[in-house]
mmCIF file of C-alpha atoms in Angstrom:
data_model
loop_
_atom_site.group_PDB
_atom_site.id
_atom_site.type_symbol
_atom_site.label_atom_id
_atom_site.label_comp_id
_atom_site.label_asym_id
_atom_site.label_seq_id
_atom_site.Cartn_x
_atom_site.Cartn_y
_atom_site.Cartn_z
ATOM 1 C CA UNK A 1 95.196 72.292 98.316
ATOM 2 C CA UNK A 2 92.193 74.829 97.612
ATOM 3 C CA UNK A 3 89.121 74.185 96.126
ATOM 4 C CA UNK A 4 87.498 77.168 94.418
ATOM 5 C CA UNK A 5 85.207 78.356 91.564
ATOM 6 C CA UNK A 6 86.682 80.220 88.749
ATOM 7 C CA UNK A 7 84.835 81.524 85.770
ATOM 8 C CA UNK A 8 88.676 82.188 83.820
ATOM 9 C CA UNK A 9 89.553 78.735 84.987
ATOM 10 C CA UNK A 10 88.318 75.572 83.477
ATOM 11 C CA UNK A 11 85.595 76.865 81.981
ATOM 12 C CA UNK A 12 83.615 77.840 85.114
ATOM 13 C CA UNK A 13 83.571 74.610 86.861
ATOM 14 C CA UNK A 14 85.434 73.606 90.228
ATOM 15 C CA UNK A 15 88.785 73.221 90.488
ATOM 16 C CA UNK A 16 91.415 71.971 92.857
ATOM 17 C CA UNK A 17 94.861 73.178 92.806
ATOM 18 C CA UNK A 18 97.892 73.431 95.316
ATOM 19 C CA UNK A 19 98.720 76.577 97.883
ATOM 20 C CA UNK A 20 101.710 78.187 97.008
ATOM 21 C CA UNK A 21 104.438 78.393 99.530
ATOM 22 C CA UNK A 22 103.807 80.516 102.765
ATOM 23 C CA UNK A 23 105.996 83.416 102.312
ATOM 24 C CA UNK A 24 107.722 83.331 106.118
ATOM 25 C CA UNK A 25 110.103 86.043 105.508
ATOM 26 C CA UNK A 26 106.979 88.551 104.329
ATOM 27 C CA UNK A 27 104.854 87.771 107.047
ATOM 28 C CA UNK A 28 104.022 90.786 109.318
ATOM 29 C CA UNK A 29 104.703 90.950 112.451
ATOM 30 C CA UNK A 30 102.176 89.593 114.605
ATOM 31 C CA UNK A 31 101.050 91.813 117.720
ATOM 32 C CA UNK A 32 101.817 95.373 117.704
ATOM 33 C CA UNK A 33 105.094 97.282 118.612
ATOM 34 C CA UNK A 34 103.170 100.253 120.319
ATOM 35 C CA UNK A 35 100.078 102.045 120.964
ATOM 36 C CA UNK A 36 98.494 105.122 120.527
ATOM 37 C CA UNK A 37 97.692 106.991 123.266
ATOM 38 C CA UNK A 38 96.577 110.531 124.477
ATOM 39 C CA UNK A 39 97.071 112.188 128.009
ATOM 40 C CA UNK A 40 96.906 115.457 129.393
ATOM 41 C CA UNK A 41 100.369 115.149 131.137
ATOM 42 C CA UNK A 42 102.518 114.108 127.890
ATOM 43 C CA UNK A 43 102.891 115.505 124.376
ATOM 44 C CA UNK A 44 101.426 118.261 125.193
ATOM 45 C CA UNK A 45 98.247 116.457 124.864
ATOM 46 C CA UNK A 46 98.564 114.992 121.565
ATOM 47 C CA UNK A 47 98.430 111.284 120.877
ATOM 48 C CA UNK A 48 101.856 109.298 120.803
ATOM 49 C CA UNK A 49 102.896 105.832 120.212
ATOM 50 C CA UNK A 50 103.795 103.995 123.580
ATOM 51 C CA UNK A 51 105.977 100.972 123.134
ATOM 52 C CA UNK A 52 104.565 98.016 124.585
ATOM 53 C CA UNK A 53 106.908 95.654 126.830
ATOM 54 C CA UNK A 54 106.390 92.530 128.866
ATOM 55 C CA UNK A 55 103.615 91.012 126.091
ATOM 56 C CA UNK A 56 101.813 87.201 126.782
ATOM 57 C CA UNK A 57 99.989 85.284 124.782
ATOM 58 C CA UNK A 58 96.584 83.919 125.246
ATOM 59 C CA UNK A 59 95.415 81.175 122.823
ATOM 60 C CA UNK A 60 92.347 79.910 122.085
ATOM 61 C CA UNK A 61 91.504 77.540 119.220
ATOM 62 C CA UNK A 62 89.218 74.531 117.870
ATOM 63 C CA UNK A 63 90.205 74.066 114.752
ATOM 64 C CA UNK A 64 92.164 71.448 113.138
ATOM 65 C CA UNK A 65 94.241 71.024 110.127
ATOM 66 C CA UNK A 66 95.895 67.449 109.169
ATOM 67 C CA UNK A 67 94.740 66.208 112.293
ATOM 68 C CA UNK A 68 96.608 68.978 114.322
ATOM 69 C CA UNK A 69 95.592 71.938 116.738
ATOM 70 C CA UNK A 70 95.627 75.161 114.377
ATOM 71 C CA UNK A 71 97.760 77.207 116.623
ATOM 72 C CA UNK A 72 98.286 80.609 113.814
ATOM 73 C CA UNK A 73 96.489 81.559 110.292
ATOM 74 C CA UNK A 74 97.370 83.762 108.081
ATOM 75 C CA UNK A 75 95.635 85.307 105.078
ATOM 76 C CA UNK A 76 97.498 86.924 102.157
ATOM 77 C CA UNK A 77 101.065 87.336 104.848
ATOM 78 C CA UNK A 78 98.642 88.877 106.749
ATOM 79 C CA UNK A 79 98.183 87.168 110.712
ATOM 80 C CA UNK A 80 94.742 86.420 111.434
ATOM 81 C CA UNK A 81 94.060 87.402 115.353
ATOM 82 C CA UNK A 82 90.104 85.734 115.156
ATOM 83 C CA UNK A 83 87.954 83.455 113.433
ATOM 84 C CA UNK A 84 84.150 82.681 114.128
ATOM 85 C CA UNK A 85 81.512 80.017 113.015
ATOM 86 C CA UNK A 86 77.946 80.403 113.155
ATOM 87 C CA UNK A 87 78.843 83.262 115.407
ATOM 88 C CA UNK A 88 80.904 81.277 117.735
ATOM 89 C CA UNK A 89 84.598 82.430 118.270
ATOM 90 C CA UNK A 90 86.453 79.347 117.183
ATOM 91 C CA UNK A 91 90.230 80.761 117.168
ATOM 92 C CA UNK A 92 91.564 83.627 119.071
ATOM 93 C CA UNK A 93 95.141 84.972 119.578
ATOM 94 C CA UNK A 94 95.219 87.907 121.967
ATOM 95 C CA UNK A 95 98.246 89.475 123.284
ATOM 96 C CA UNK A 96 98.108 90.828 126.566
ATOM 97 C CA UNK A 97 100.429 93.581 128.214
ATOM 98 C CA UNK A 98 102.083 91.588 131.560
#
């Protein structure tokens, strides 16, 4: 459920209604395929995309939802990667090149 203020929606005044459906099959991929890089010795010094290979995850998170460990968000199909309160990380997904 959401609870949110709408001035098109019941004449201005709070409303809850239910999430739609988490669209699994849109979501984004999480961590990145590749990454741009630039040398002197490749590509004639021009950036290109490196593929990345061999990727961990690191997890960090105190939030809870239902009474369980939030382990990913999303926003909009989009994967959220941090989230802070009163300027304090409280979620972090990094993936790190092994």
């Amino acid at each position: 459920m959401s609870f949110f203020i709408d001035s098109e929606k019941n004449n201005g005044y709070p409303c809850i209604e239910g999430l739609p459906e988490m669209p699994s099959a849109d979501m984004k991929k999480k961590y990145p395929y590749g990454y741009m890089v630039c040398t002197d010795g490749k590509n004639n010094g021009y950036p290109y995309i490196r593929e990345l290979n061999s990727i961990s995850v690191e997890k960090f998170s105190v939030l809870y939802f239902g009474g369980k460990l939030i382990s990913e968000m999303y926003y909009d199909g989009n994967f959220i990667s941090r989230a802070y309160f009163n300027e304090k990380e409280v979620y972090r997904i990094k993936y790190i090149r092994s």
